[in-house]
Short mmCIF file of C-alpha atoms in Angstrom, two decimals:
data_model
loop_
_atom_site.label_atom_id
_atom_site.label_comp_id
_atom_site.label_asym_id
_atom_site.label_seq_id
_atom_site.Cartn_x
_atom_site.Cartn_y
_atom_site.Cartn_z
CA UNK A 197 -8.20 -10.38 48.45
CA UNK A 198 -11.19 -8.13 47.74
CA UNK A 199 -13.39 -8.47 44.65
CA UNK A 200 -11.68 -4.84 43.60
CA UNK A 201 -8.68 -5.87 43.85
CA UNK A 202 -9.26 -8.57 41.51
CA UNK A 203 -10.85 -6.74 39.11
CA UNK A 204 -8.07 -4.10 39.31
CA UNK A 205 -5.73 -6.85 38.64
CA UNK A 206 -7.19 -8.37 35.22
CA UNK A 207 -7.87 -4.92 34.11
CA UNK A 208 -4.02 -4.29 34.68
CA UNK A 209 -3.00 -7.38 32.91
CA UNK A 210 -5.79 -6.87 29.93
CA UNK A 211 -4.93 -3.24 28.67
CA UNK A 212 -1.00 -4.39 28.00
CA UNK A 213 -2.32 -7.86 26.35
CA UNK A 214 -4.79 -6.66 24.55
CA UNK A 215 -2.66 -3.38 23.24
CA UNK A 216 0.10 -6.24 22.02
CA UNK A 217 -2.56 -8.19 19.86
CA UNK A 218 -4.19 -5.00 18.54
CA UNK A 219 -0.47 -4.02 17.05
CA UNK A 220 0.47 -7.14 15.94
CA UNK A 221 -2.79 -7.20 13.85
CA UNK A 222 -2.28 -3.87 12.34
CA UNK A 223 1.72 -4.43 11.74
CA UNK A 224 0.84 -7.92 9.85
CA UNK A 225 -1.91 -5.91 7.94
CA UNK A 226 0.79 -3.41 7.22
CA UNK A 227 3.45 -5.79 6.41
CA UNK A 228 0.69 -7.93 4.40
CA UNK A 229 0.19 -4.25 2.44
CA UNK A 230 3.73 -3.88 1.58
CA UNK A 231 4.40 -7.36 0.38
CA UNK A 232 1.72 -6.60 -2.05
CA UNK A 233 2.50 -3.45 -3.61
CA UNK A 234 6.25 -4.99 -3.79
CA UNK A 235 5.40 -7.37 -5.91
CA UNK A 236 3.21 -5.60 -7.71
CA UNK A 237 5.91 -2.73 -7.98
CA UNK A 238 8.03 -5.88 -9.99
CA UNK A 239 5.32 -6.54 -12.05
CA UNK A 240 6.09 -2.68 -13.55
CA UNK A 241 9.30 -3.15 -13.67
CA UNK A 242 8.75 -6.45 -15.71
CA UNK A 243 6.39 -4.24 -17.84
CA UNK A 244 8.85 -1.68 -18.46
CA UNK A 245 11.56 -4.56 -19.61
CA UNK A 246 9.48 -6.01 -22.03
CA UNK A 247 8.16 -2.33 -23.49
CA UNK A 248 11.79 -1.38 -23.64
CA UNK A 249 12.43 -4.62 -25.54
CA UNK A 250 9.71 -3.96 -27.77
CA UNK A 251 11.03 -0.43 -28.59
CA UNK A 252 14.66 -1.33 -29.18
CA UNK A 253 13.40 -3.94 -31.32
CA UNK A 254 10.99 -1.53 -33.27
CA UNK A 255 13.88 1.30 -33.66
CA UNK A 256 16.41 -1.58 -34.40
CA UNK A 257 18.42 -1.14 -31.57
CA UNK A 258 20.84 -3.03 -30.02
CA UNK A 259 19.33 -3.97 -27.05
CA UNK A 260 22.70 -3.46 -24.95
#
């Protein structure tokens, strides 16, 4: 086996390896993303249940 034909080789098996980490990295940043603005998007809710609390309670509402 030539020195080229090496080289060929590990540049062959790189590019696919290297193209899997690179999108596993940006899918957990992406994932990593979402789980955050979840959780922060049940915060608001949270915040919305305790202002509608607070304004049922101030009108004299039910709260049903």
């Amino acid at each position: 086996m030539s020195a080229e034909f090496v080289v060929l080789v590990a540049l062959f098996l790189a590019v696919p390896i290297t193209a899997k980490y690179v999108t596993s990295f940006q899918i957990r940043t992406l994932v990593d993303a979402l789980k955050r603005r979840d959780r922060e998007i049940d915060l608001m809710y949270a915040q919305l249940d305790g202002l509608d609390q607070e304004r049922d309670r101030a009108s004299g509402g039910t709260g049903l």
